C-alpha atoms as one frame of an Amber mdcrd trajectory, in Angstrom:
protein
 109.005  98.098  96.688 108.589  96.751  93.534 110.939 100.172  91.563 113.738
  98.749  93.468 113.805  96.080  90.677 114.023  98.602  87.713 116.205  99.864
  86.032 117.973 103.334  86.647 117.879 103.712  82.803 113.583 103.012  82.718
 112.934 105.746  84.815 112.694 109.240  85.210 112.719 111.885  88.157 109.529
 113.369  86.948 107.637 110.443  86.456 108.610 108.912  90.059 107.340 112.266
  91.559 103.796 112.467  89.867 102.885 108.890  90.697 104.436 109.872  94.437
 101.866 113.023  94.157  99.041 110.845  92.888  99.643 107.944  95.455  99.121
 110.993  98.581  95.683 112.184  97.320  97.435 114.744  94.967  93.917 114.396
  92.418  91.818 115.463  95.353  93.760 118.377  96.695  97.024 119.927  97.435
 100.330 118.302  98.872 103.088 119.505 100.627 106.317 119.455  98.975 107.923
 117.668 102.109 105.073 114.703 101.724 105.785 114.284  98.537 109.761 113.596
  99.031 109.130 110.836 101.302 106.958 109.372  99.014 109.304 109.776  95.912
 111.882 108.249  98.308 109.728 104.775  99.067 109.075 104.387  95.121 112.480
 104.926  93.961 114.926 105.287  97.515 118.688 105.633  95.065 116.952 108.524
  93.371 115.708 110.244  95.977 117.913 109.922  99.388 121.127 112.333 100.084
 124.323 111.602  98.941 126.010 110.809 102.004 122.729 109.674 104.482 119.661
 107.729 103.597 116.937 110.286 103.773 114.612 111.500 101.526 115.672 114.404
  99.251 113.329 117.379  99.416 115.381 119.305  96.813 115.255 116.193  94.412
 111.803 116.078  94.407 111.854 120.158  93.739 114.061 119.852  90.752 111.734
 116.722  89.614 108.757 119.014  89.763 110.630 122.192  87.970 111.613 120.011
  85.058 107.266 119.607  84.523 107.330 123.524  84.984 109.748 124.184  82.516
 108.234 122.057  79.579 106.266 125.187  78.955 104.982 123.676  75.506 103.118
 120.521  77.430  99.755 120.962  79.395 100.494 121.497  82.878 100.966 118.483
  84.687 100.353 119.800  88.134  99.392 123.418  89.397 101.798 124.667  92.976
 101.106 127.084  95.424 103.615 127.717  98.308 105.784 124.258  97.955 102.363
 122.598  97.511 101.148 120.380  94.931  97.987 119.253  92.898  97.333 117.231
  89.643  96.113 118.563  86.500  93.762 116.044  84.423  96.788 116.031  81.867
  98.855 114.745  85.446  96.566 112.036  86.294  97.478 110.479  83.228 101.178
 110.897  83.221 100.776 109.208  86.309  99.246 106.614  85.322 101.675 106.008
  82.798 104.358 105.944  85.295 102.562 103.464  87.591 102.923 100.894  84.526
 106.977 101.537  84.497 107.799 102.104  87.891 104.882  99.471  89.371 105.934
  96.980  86.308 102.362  96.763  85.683 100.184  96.985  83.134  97.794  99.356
  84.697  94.763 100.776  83.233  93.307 103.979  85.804  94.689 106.158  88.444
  92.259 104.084  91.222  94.166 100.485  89.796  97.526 102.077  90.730  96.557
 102.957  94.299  94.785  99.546  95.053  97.762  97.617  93.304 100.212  99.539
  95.174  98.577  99.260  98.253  98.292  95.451  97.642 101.539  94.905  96.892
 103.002  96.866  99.867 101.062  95.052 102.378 102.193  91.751 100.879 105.867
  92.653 101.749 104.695  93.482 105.387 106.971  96.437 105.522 106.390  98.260
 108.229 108.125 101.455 106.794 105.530 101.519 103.976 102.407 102.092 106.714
 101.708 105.214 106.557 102.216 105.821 102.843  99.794 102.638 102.525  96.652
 104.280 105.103  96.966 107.232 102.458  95.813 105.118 100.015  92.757 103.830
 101.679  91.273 107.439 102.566  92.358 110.935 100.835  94.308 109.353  97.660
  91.437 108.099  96.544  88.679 110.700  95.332  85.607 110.480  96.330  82.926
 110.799  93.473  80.378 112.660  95.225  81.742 115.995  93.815  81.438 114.487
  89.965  77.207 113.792  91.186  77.121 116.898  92.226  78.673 118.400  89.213
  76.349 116.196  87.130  73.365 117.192  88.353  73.841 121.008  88.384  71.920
 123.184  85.876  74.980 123.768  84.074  75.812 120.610  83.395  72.288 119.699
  82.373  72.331 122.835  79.999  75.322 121.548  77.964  74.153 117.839  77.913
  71.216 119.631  75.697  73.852 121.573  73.944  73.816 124.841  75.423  77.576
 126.245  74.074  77.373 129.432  76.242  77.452 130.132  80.036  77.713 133.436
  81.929  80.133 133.607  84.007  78.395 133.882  87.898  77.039 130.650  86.911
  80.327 128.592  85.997  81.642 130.345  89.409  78.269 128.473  91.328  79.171
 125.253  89.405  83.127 126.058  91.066  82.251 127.357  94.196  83.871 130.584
  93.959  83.317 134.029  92.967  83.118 135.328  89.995  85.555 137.753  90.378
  87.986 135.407  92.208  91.966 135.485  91.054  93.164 133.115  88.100  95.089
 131.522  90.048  91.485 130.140  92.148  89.975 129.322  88.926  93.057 127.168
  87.922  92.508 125.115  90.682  89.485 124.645  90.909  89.017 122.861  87.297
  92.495 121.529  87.531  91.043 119.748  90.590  87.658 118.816  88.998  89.649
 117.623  85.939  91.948 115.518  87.959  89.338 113.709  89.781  86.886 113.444
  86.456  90.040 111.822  84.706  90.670 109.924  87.825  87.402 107.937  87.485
  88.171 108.203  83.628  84.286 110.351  83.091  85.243 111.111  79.922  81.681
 113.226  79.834  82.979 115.176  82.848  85.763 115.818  81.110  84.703 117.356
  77.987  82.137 119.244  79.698  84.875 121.208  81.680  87.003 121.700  78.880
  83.685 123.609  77.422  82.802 125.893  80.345  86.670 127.093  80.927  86.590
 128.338  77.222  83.546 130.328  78.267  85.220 131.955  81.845  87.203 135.156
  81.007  89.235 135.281  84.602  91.279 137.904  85.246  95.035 137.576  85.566
């Protein structure tokens, strides 16, 4: 792979595990801890193998992701649930900024990472790199059917003719979930629908969502 090439010094534990998170569908849903190692371990195998074997390191790739959780000043970069994993909008980007260090690319958008690293493993026709490679064809890639169907709900349509307030049953419809569901429901459910707006860089989407959280007073 093509982080085999760079240097130690250029990169980072943290940024090898959110482009490993990204590259296994990690803006479209959750991803198990375990997936995630063997990914880590294809972009960047010294970092991430055990000292004495050549496996991937599952508590490498936990200590990656408590460094994010411990910069308590930054935006969250991803949200976990039971060893499980999904982008924030803010993580998207991070990973896209370590696609361009660890890809040695310059890369513009979460979708140009996936195709470019997809591209570039098939040219080396390694055969260890399959199934990390199928990923990216199907669930790594978000489908925008969710951001039409975000766009076109009465919500959305509201706010595009600068409505500033929204009850809060109706950004629960726009989420799918109840209004009196748990924070921690709520948290996923824009951190996903930011992830996939800043995904496919909808920089409408995006503002839009940052509006109607400030408006949801969920329960802790």
């Amino acid at each position: 792979m093509p982080s085999q090439s760079q240097s130690d010094k250029e990169i980072n534990n943290r940024q090898v595990v959110l482009l490993a998170l990204l590259l296994h569908g990690g803006a479209t849903g959750h991803v198990d801890l375990e997936d995630i190692a063997v990914d880590a371990y294809r972009l960047a195998p010294t970092r991430f193998r055990w000292n004495r074997y050549d496996y991937p390191s599952l508590e490498t790739t936990r200590q990656a992701f408590k460094h994010w959780k411990d910069r308590k000043t930054e935006e969250p970069r991803v949200i976990e649930h039971r060893q499980t994993y999904l982008l924030t909008g803010a993580g998207v980007k991070e990973a896209v900024d370590a696609a361009r260090v660890i890809l040695q690319r310059d890369i513009s958008s979460a979708d140009e990472a996936i195709k470019y690293y997809r591209e570039r493993s098939s040219a080396t026709n390694d055969r260890s790199q399959d199934a990390v490679v199928s990923r990216t064809r199907t669930t790594a890639r978000p489908s925008q059917a969710e951001l039409r169907l975000m766009r076109a709900h009465k919500l959305f349509k509201r706010w595009q003719n600068g409505s500033v307030s929204f009850e809060q049953w109706e950004v629960a419809d726009l989420l799918n979930c109840l209004p009196n569901s748990s924070k921690r429901v709520w948290d996923e459910r824009f951190s996903r629908l930011n992830a996939m707006a800043e995904f496919w860089q909808d920089d409408e989407l995006i503002r839009f969502l940052r509006a109607i959280r400030s408006q949801a007073a969920v329960k802790q």
